[in-house]
Coordinates of C-alpha atoms in Angstrom, one line a residue:
X1 CA -88.2 19.2 -51.4
X2 CA -87.5 17.8 -48.0
X3 CA -84.0 16.5 -48.4
X4 CA -81.7 19.2 -49.8
X5 CA -78.3 17.7 -49.2
X6 CA -75.3 20.0 -48.8
X7 CA -73.5 20.0 -52.1
X8 CA -70.2 21.2 -50.8
X9 CA -70.2 18.4 -48.2
X10 CA -71.2 15.8 -50.8
X11 CA -68.2 16.7 -53.1
X12 CA -65.7 17.7 -50.5
X13 CA -63.2 15.2 -52.0
X14 CA -63.5 16.7 -55.4
X15 CA -65.6 16.6 -58.6
X16 CA -63.7 13.9 -60.5
X17 CA -64.9 10.3 -60.2
X18 CA -62.1 7.9 -61.3
X19 CA -61.9 4.2 -60.6
X20 CA -64.7 4.3 -58.1
X21 CA -63.6 7.3 -56.0
X22 CA -64.1 11.1 -55.9
X23 CA -60.9 13.1 -56.2
X24 CA -59.8 16.6 -57.1
X25 CA -58.7 17.6 -60.6
X26 CA -55.1 18.5 -61.2
X27 CA -55.3 21.2 -63.8
X28 CA -54.5 24.0 -61.4
X29 CA -57.7 25.8 -62.4
X30 CA -61.0 25.8 -60.6
X31 CA -64.6 26.3 -61.8
X32 CA -67.7 27.5 -59.8
X33 CA -71.1 25.9 -60.3
X34 CA -73.6 28.7 -59.9
X35 CA -77.3 28.6 -59.1
X36 CA -78.7 30.5 -62.1
X37 CA -81.8 31.5 -60.2
X38 CA -79.8 33.5 -57.7
X39 CA -76.3 33.9 -58.9
X40 CA -75.1 32.1 -55.7
X41 CA -72.1 29.8 -55.6
X42 CA -73.1 26.1 -55.4
X43 CA -69.7 24.4 -55.6
X44 CA -66.2 25.4 -56.6
X45 CA -64.1 22.5 -57.8
X46 CA -60.7 21.8 -59.5
X47 CA -61.0 21.1 -63.2
X48 CA -59.7 17.9 -64.7
X49 CA -56.4 18.0 -66.6
X50 CA -55.3 15.8 -69.5
X51 CA -53.4 13.7 -67.0
X52 CA -56.7 13.1 -65.1
X53 CA -58.3 12.0 -68.3
X54 CA -55.4 9.6 -68.9
X55 CA -56.0 8.1 -65.4
X56 CA -59.7 7.7 -66.0
X57 CA -59.1 6.0 -69.4
X58 CA -56.6 3.7 -67.8
X59 CA -59.1 2.8 -65.1
X60 CA -61.8 2.1 -67.7
X61 CA -59.3 0.0 -69.7
X62 CA -58.5 -2.1 -66.7
X63 CA -62.1 -2.6 -65.9
X64 CA -63.0 -3.6 -69.5
X65 CA -62.0 -7.3 -69.5
X66 CA -64.0 -8.1 -66.4
X67 CA -67.1 -6.1 -67.3
X68 CA -67.2 -7.2 -70.9
X69 CA -66.7 -10.8 -69.8
X70 CA -69.7 -10.7 -67.4
X71 CA -72.7 -12.5 -68.7
X72 CA -75.6 -10.4 -70.2
X73 CA -77.6 -11.5 -67.2
X74 CA -75.1 -10.2 -64.8
X75 CA -74.9 -6.8 -66.5
X76 CA -78.7 -6.8 -66.6
X77 CA -79.0 -7.5 -62.9
X78 CA -76.5 -4.7 -62.1
X79 CA -78.5 -2.2 -64.2
X80 CA -81.8 -3.3 -62.5
X81 CA -80.1 -2.6 -59.2
X82 CA -79.0 0.8 -60.5
X83 CA -82.5 1.7 -61.5
X84 CA -83.7 0.9 -57.9
X85 CA -80.9 3.0 -56.4
X86 CA -81.8 5.9 -58.7
X87 CA -85.5 5.6 -57.6
X88 CA -84.5 5.7 -54.0
X89 CA -82.4 8.8 -54.5
X90 CA -84.9 10.5 -56.9
X91 CA -85.5 13.5 -54.6
X92 CA -81.7 14.2 -54.4
X93 CA -81.3 14.0 -58.1
X94 CA -84.2 16.3 -58.8
X95 CA -82.9 18.8 -56.3
X96 CA -79.4 18.8 -57.6
X97 CA -80.5 19.1 -61.3
X98 CA -82.8 22.0 -60.5
X99 CA -80.0 23.7 -58.5
X100 CA -77.3 23.5 -61.1
X101 CA -79.5 24.1 -64.1
X102 CA -82.4 26.3 -62.9
X103 CA -85.0 23.8 -64.0
X104 CA -88.4 24.1 -62.4
X105 CA -88.6 21.3 -59.8
X106 CA -91.8 20.0 -61.4
X107 CA -89.8 19.4 -64.6
X108 CA -87.0 17.5 -62.8
X109 CA -89.3 15.4 -60.7
X110 CA -91.7 14.6 -63.5
X111 CA -89.4 14.4 -66.5
X112 CA -85.7 14.4 -66.0
X113 CA -85.4 12.0 -63.1
X114 CA -88.2 9.5 -63.9
X115 CA -87.0 9.5 -67.6
X116 CA -83.5 8.5 -66.4
X117 CA -84.8 5.7 -64.2
X118 CA -86.9 4.4 -67.1
X119 CA -83.9 4.5 -69.4
X120 CA -81.9 2.5 -66.9
X121 CA -84.6 -0.1 -66.6
X122 CA -84.9 -0.3 -70.4
X123 CA -81.2 -0.9 -70.9
X124 CA -81.2 -3.5 -68.0
X125 CA -83.6 -5.5 -70.2
X126 CA -81.8 -4.7 -73.5
X127 CA -78.5 -6.1 -72.0
X128 CA -80.0 -9.6 -72.5
X129 CA -81.4 -9.0 -76.0
X130 CA -78.5 -8.4 -78.4
X131 CA -79.6 -9.7 -81.8
X132 CA -77.5 -11.4 -84.4
X133 CA -78.2 -13.2 -87.7
X134 CA -79.2 -16.9 -87.2
X135 CA -76.5 -19.5 -87.7
X136 CA -76.9 -21.1 -91.1
X137 CA -75.0 -22.6 -94.0
X138 CA -75.2 -19.6 -96.4
X139 CA -72.4 -20.8 -98.6
X140 CA -73.4 -24.4 -98.4
X141 CA -70.0 -25.5 -97.1
X142 CA -69.8 -23.3 -94.1
X143 CA -71.7 -22.4 -91.0
X144 CA -71.9 -18.7 -90.4
X145 CA -73.1 -16.7 -87.4
X146 CA -72.7 -13.2 -86.0
X147 CA -71.2 -12.3 -82.7
X148 CA -71.8 -8.9 -81.1
X149 CA -68.9 -7.9 -78.9
X150 CA -68.2 -4.9 -76.7
X151 CA -65.9 -2.5 -78.4
X152 CA -63.8 -1.1 -75.4
X153 CA -63.4 2.2 -73.7
X154 CA -66.0 4.8 -74.8
X155 CA -65.2 8.5 -74.3
X156 CA -68.4 10.5 -74.1
X157 CA -69.2 14.2 -73.7
X158 CA -72.6 15.4 -72.4
X159 CA -74.1 18.9 -72.5
X160 CA -75.4 21.2 -69.8
X161 CA -79.1 21.4 -70.7
X162 CA -80.0 17.9 -69.6
X163 CA -77.0 16.8 -67.5
X164 CA -78.6 13.8 -65.8
X165 CA -80.5 12.4 -68.8
X166 CA -77.7 13.0 -71.3
X167 CA -75.2 11.3 -68.9
X168 CA -77.6 8.3 -68.8
X169 CA -78.1 8.3 -72.6
X170 CA -74.3 8.1 -73.0
X171 CA -73.5 5.6 -70.3
X172 CA -76.3 3.1 -70.3
X173 CA -76.2 1.6 -73.8
X174 CA -72.4 1.5 -73.6
X175 CA -72.2 -0.4 -70.3
X176 CA -75.2 -2.6 -71.1
X177 CA -73.2 -3.9 -74.1
X178 CA -70.2 -4.6 -71.9
X179 CA -68.1 -1.4 -72.6
X180 CA -66.6 0.9 -70.0
X181 CA -67.0 4.7 -70.1
X182 CA -65.3 7.9 -69.4
X183 CA -67.8 10.7 -69.4
X184 CA -67.0 14.5 -69.5
X185 CA -70.0 16.5 -68.4
X186 CA -70.2 20.2 -69.0
X187 CA -68.2 22.2 -66.5
X188 CA -71.4 24.2 -65.6
X189 CA -73.4 21.1 -64.5
X190 CA -71.3 18.2 -63.3
X191 CA -73.3 17.3 -60.1
X192 CA -75.8 14.7 -61.3
X193 CA -73.3 12.9 -63.6
X194 CA -71.1 12.4 -60.5
X195 CA -74.1 11.3 -58.5
X196 CA -75.1 8.8 -61.2
X197 CA -71.6 7.2 -61.1
X198 CA -71.8 7.0 -57.3
X199 CA -75.2 5.4 -57.5
X200 CA -73.8 2.8 -59.9
X201 CA -71.1 1.9 -57.4
X202 CA -73.8 1.5 -54.7
X203 CA -75.6 -0.8 -57.1
X204 CA -72.6 -3.0 -57.3
X205 CA -71.0 -2.0 -60.7
X206 CA -67.3 -2.6 -60.5
X207 CA -64.9 0.4 -60.1
X208 CA -63.7 1.8 -63.4
X209 CA -66.8 0.9 -65.4
X210 CA -68.0 4.5 -65.1
X211 CA -65.6 7.4 -64.7
X212 CA -66.4 11.1 -64.7
X213 CA -63.9 13.8 -65.6
X214 CA -65.2 17.4 -65.2
X215 CA -62.9 19.6 -67.1
X216 CA -62.7 22.2 -69.9
X217 CA -63.3 21.2 -73.5
X218 CA -59.9 22.3 -74.8
X219 CA -58.1 20.3 -72.1
X220 CA -60.2 17.3 -70.8
X221 CA -62.5 17.1 -73.8
X222 CA -60.0 17.1 -76.5
X223 CA -57.7 14.7 -74.7
X224 CA -60.6 12.3 -74.2
X225 CA -61.7 12.4 -77.8
X226 CA -58.1 12.0 -79.1
X227 CA -57.0 9.4 -76.6
X228 CA -55.5 6.4 -78.3
X229 CA -57.2 4.0 -75.9
X230 CA -60.7 5.4 -76.5
X231 CA -62.3 3.5 -79.3
X232 CA -65.6 5.4 -79.6
X233 CA -66.7 9.0 -79.0
X234 CA -70.3 10.0 -78.3
X235 CA -70.9 13.7 -78.2
X236 CA -74.0 15.8 -77.7
X237 CA -73.7 19.6 -78.1
X238 CA -73.5 22.3 -80.7
X239 CA -72.8 21.6 -84.3
X240 CA -69.7 23.9 -84.2
X241 CA -68.1 21.9 -81.4
X242 CA -69.3 18.7 -83.0
X243 CA -67.2 19.4 -86.1
X244 CA -64.1 19.8 -83.9
X245 CA -64.9 16.5 -82.2
X246 CA -65.2 14.8 -85.6
X247 CA -61.8 16.1 -86.6
X248 CA -60.2 14.7 -83.5
X249 CA -62.0 11.4 -83.7
X250 CA -61.1 10.9 -87.3
X251 CA -57.4 11.3 -86.6
X252 CA -57.5 8.1 -84.6
X253 CA -60.2 6.3 -86.6
X254 CA -62.7 6.2 -83.8
X255 CA -66.3 5.2 -84.1
X256 CA -68.3 8.4 -83.7
X257 CA -71.8 9.4 -82.6
X258 CA -72.9 13.0 -82.9
X259 CA -76.2 14.5 -81.6
X260 CA -75.9 18.2 -82.5
X261 CA -78.0 21.3 -82.9
X262 CA -81.6 21.7 -83.9
X263 CA -84.1 24.3 -85.1
X264 CA -87.3 22.3 -85.0
X265 CA -90.2 23.4 -87.2
X266 CA -93.7 23.3 -85.9
X267 CA -95.9 23.0 -89.0
X268 CA -99.6 24.0 -88.5
X269 CA -102.0 23.3 -91.4
X270 CA -105.3 25.1 -91.8
X271 CA -107.4 22.1 -90.7
X272 CA -105.5 21.8 -87.4
X273 CA -107.1 22.0 -83.9
X274 CA -106.1 25.6 -83.2
X275 CA -106.4 25.3 -79.4
X276 CA -104.3 22.1 -79.4
X277 CA -101.7 23.6 -81.6
X278 CA -101.4 26.8 -79.5
X279 CA -101.0 24.8 -76.3
X280 CA -98.6 22.5 -77.9
X281 CA -96.5 25.4 -79.2
X282 CA -96.2 27.0 -75.8
X283 CA -95.2 23.8 -74.1
X284 CA -92.8 22.7 -76.9
X285 CA -91.0 26.1 -77.2
X286 CA -90.7 26.7 -73.4
X287 CA -89.6 23.3 -72.1
X288 CA -86.4 23.6 -70.1
X289 CA -86.7 27.4 -70.8
X290 CA -86.2 26.6 -74.4
X291 CA -82.8 25.0 -73.8
X292 CA -83.7 21.9 -75.7
X293 CA -82.4 20.9 -79.1
X294 CA -85.8 19.5 -80.1
X295 CA -87.8 22.5 -78.8
X296 CA -90.2 24.1 -81.2
X297 CA -88.5 27.2 -82.5
X298 CA -90.1 27.9 -85.9
X299 CA -93.9 27.8 -86.1
X300 CA -95.1 27.8 -89.7
X301 CA -98.8 28.4 -89.7
X302 CA -101.0 28.1 -92.9
X303 CA -102.4 31.6 -93.5
X304 CA -106.0 31.1 -92.6
X305 CA -105.0 30.2 -89.0
X306 CA -101.9 32.4 -88.7
X307 CA -103.3 35.5 -87.0
X308 CA -105.5 33.5 -84.6
X309 CA -102.5 31.2 -83.7
X310 CA -100.3 34.2 -82.9
X311 CA -102.9 35.8 -80.7
X312 CA -103.6 32.6 -78.8
X313 CA -100.0 31.7 -78.3
X314 CA -99.2 35.2 -77.0
X315 CA -102.2 35.0 -74.6
X316 CA -101.0 31.6 -73.3
X317 CA -97.4 32.7 -73.0
X318 CA -98.5 35.6 -70.8
X319 CA -99.9 33.2 -68.3
X320 CA -96.6 31.3 -67.8
X321 CA -95.3 31.7 -64.3
X322 CA -91.7 32.7 -64.2
X323 CA -90.0 32.3 -60.8
X324 CA -88.1 30.3 -58.2
X325 CA -87.3 26.8 -59.6
X326 CA -88.1 25.2 -56.2
X327 CA -91.6 26.7 -56.0
X328 CA -94.2 24.1 -57.0
X329 CA -96.1 26.6 -59.1
X330 CA -93.2 27.8 -61.2
X331 CA -93.5 27.1 -64.9
X332 CA -90.3 28.7 -66.2
X333 CA -87.0 28.9 -64.5
X334 CA -83.9 30.9 -65.5
X335 CA -81.6 30.1 -68.3
X336 CA -78.4 28.2 -67.3
X337 CA -76.2 31.3 -66.9
X338 CA -76.3 35.1 -67.2
X339 CA -74.0 34.9 -70.2
X340 CA -76.4 32.6 -72.0
X341 CA -79.4 34.8 -71.0
X342 CA -77.6 37.8 -72.5
X343 CA -76.9 35.8 -75.7
X344 CA -80.6 34.9 -76.0
X345 CA -81.6 38.5 -75.4
X346 CA -79.2 39.6 -78.1
X347 CA -81.0 37.6 -80.7
X348 CA -84.3 39.2 -79.7
X349 CA -83.0 42.7 -79.6
X350 CA -81.5 42.4 -83.1
X351 CA -84.8 41.0 -84.3
X352 CA -86.6 44.2 -83.4
X353 CA -85.1 45.8 -86.4
X354 CA -86.9 43.4 -88.8
X355 CA -89.7 41.7 -87.0
X356 CA -92.3 42.2 -84.3
X357 CA -91.9 41.1 -80.7
X358 CA -95.5 40.1 -79.9
X359 CA -94.9 39.3 -76.2
X360 CA -92.0 38.9 -73.9
X361 CA -88.6 40.0 -75.1
X362 CA -87.4 41.3 -71.7
X363 CA -85.4 40.5 -68.6
X364 CA -87.7 40.5 -65.5
X365 CA -87.2 43.2 -62.9
X366 CA -87.5 43.0 -59.1
X367 CA -86.4 39.9 -57.3
X368 CA -85.9 37.9 -60.5
X369 CA -83.4 40.4 -61.9
X370 CA -80.5 38.7 -60.0
X371 CA -81.1 35.4 -61.8
X372 CA -80.6 34.5 -65.4
X373 CA -84.3 34.9 -66.2
X374 CA -85.9 35.8 -69.6
X375 CA -89.6 36.1 -70.3
X376 CA -91.3 33.8 -72.8
X377 CA -91.0 35.5 -76.2
X378 CA -93.1 35.3 -79.3
X379 CA -91.8 36.9 -82.6
X380 CA -93.8 37.4 -85.8
X381 CA -93.1 39.0 -89.1
X382 CA -89.5 37.7 -89.5
X383 CA -88.2 36.7 -92.9
X384 CA -87.2 33.0 -93.6
X385 CA -83.6 34.0 -94.1
X386 CA -83.4 36.1 -90.9
X387 CA -81.1 35.2 -87.9
X388 CA -83.9 34.3 -85.6
X389 CA -85.3 31.8 -88.1
X390 CA -82.1 30.2 -89.2
X391 CA -79.9 30.2 -86.0
X392 CA -80.3 28.1 -82.9
X393 CA -81.2 30.6 -80.1
X394 CA -81.6 28.0 -77.4
X395 CA -83.9 30.0 -75.2
X396 CA -87.7 30.6 -74.6
X397 CA -88.2 32.2 -78.0
X398 CA -90.7 31.1 -80.7
X399 CA -90.9 32.6 -84.2
X400 CA -94.1 32.4 -86.2
X401 CA -94.2 32.6 -90.0
X402 CA -97.1 32.1 -92.4
X403 CA -97.3 29.8 -95.4
X404 CA -99.9 29.3 -98.2
X405 CA -99.6 25.9 -99.9
X406 CA -98.6 22.6 -98.4
X407 CA -95.6 22.4 -100.7
X408 CA -94.4 25.8 -99.4
X409 CA -94.9 24.6 -95.8
X410 CA -92.7 21.5 -96.3
X411 CA -90.1 23.5 -98.1
X412 CA -89.9 26.1 -95.3
X413 CA -89.8 23.4 -92.6
X414 CA -86.7 21.8 -94.3
X415 CA -85.0 25.1 -95.1
X416 CA -82.3 25.0 -92.4
X417 CA -79.1 23.1 -92.0
X418 CA -80.6 21.2 -89.1
X419 CA -82.8 18.1 -89.0
X420 CA -83.3 16.8 -85.4
X421 CA -87.0 17.1 -84.7
X422 CA -90.2 18.5 -86.1
X423 CA -94.0 18.3 -85.7
X424 CA -97.0 18.5 -88.0
X425 CA -100.5 19.5 -86.9
X426 CA -103.5 18.4 -89.0
X427 CA -106.7 16.5 -88.7
X428 CA -106.1 15.0 -92.2
X429 CA -104.3 11.7 -92.0
X430 CA -103.0 11.9 -95.5
X431 CA -101.6 15.4 -95.0
X432 CA -100.0 14.3 -91.7
X433 CA -98.6 11.1 -93.3
X434 CA -97.0 13.2 -96.0
X435 CA -95.4 15.4 -93.4
X436 CA -93.8 12.4 -91.8
X437 CA -92.3 11.4 -95.2
X438 CA -91.2 14.8 -96.4
X439 CA -89.8 16.6 -93.3
X440 CA -86.1 15.7 -93.0
X441 CA -85.7 15.2 -89.3
X442 CA -84.9 12.3 -87.0
X443 CA -88.2 12.5 -85.2
X444 CA -91.5 13.8 -86.5
X445 CA -94.4 14.2 -84.1
X446 CA -98.0 14.4 -85.3
X447 CA -100.3 16.6 -83.2
X448 CA -97.8 16.8 -80.4
X449 CA -94.2 17.9 -80.0
X450 CA -91.6 16.8 -77.4
X451 CA -92.5 13.5 -75.8
X452 CA -89.8 10.8 -76.0
X453 CA -89.7 7.2 -74.9
X454 CA -86.9 4.8 -74.1
X455 CA -88.0 2.3 -76.7
X456 CA -87.6 4.7 -79.6
X457 CA -84.4 6.3 -81.1
X458 CA -83.4 9.9 -80.8
X459 CA -81.0 11.4 -83.3
X460 CA -80.9 13.7 -86.4
X461 CA -80.3 14.3 -90.0
X462 CA -78.0 16.8 -91.7
X463 CA -76.1 19.2 -89.4
X464 CA -77.9 17.7 -86.4
X465 CA -75.5 14.8 -86.6
X466 CA -75.8 11.0 -86.9
X467 CA -76.2 8.0 -84.6
X468 CA -79.0 7.3 -82.1
X469 CA -79.5 7.7 -78.3
X470 CA -82.0 5.5 -76.5
X471 CA -83.7 2.3 -77.9
X472 CA -82.1 -0.8 -79.3
X473 CA -80.7 1.2 -82.2
X474 CA -78.5 3.0 -79.7
X475 CA -77.5 -0.2 -78.0
X476 CA -76.3 -1.7 -81.3
X477 CA -74.0 1.3 -81.9
X478 CA -71.9 0.3 -78.9
X479 CA -71.2 -3.2 -80.2
X480 CA -68.8 -4.6 -82.7
X481 CA -70.3 -7.0 -85.3
X482 CA -68.1 -10.0 -86.0
X483 CA -68.8 -12.7 -88.7
X484 CA -67.7 -16.2 -87.6
X485 CA -67.4 -18.8 -90.4
X486 CA -66.8 -22.6 -89.9
X487 CA -65.8 -24.9 -92.6
X488 CA -68.0 -28.0 -92.6
X489 CA -66.3 -30.1 -95.3
X490 CA -63.0 -31.1 -93.8
X491 CA -61.6 -31.1 -97.3
X492 CA -57.9 -30.0 -97.6
X493 CA -57.9 -29.0 -101.3
X494 CA -61.1 -27.0 -101.7
X495 CA -62.5 -26.3 -105.1
X496 CA -62.2 -22.6 -104.7
X497 CA -58.5 -22.9 -104.2
X498 CA -58.1 -23.6 -107.9
X499 CA -59.0 -19.9 -108.7
X500 CA -55.7 -19.1 -106.9
X501 CA -53.4 -22.0 -107.8
X502 CA -53.4 -25.3 -109.6
X503 CA -56.0 -26.8 -112.0
X504 CA -59.3 -28.6 -111.5

């Protein structure tokens, strides 16, 4: 990376972005962003207070009439300019994302940043394509049509695992539809959300359309969700916190979008391409060091392939290069923090009492010991009701279990509270098609696991939440549908009035 900007200089004015300007928070408490690869301080900033949230919401409310009143073409042009600015700043975004998250630089340069640019370009086009029912005389005496209108100020909360992409997923459909946004990123990883808002200003979006408040969940987050001037909340994070968000949103009758936890099954039938499934399992379980709610976590392998699958996945996992996120050859970086690394390690240590750790299951020694690293881990022999099978570990850990019949495989795949993503591996089109029908998840891949595209929706079933990110389905969630009905008769005493008063 040639252009490693100085983070402290970049955010010298503070890490809150309100009404087009960086400023400090007023909570009286600070937070330190830490490089998880080294443990070094990246930036210490003042956290947002509820009063800061109020100011951000007020700025968004002031900006709403002008932004919602802009033509779809004007909003589209602004988002196209934003996509261009993001492309120009791609190296900075990739560096900052790797620095605050520990992501390998090849992941941020080839996935996080280009994915965000593509999302921006997609919603630039979507801004001009809001669909409504055609005007027609459905009653015979009236002309009806549908308006789609912006809903107001959207208060969104993004997680720490994909700070840039999740910020974009929250912001882009909302502003494309004419809304204004206040986004709370995770305290651990605010840098690229702030940079995204700055890029939007450079692209010509008006002040107040995008605001960022970096604060604690109990202070800034709860104030944002409960704010009376916020009309919609979009939250991505754990199911536990999502339940609290739902409680707060319900109290003020807000529109709500929740993208919550996952425990994705990876279902391998006995006719699958073993080599493809093994490679897919390693990639799908280790993406972003396993800190991905769609990551493969439970591999169910039909018994004839089970032992060979375990052996091959273990062999491939042992080739994964763990190291410095900024080294071009690094495959796996650290987890986001030492505390989270220790949480993941705790799951594995407890599993030793009832399952076999086939490979991994340890904190690296030597130079990597100072970072939040954990080796790729494969576990076999766990029971379906065990902790590592049922709970979201959110780390580089894959658990493999056997199954016999297809019916058993589908039942096991669906046997968790979650339903965000899944995959099925088979050469049989009928078997694979059955999997897409029977697995209860918002996304089911066939002979692959992980790829996403801007044109298709992302969201879950069951405890994984409801609502969609990306795609036109997401765009529609940020609009209000209004039925407009014109009388065409010019008759004062209409026939239907006689059902209320008078005679025919």
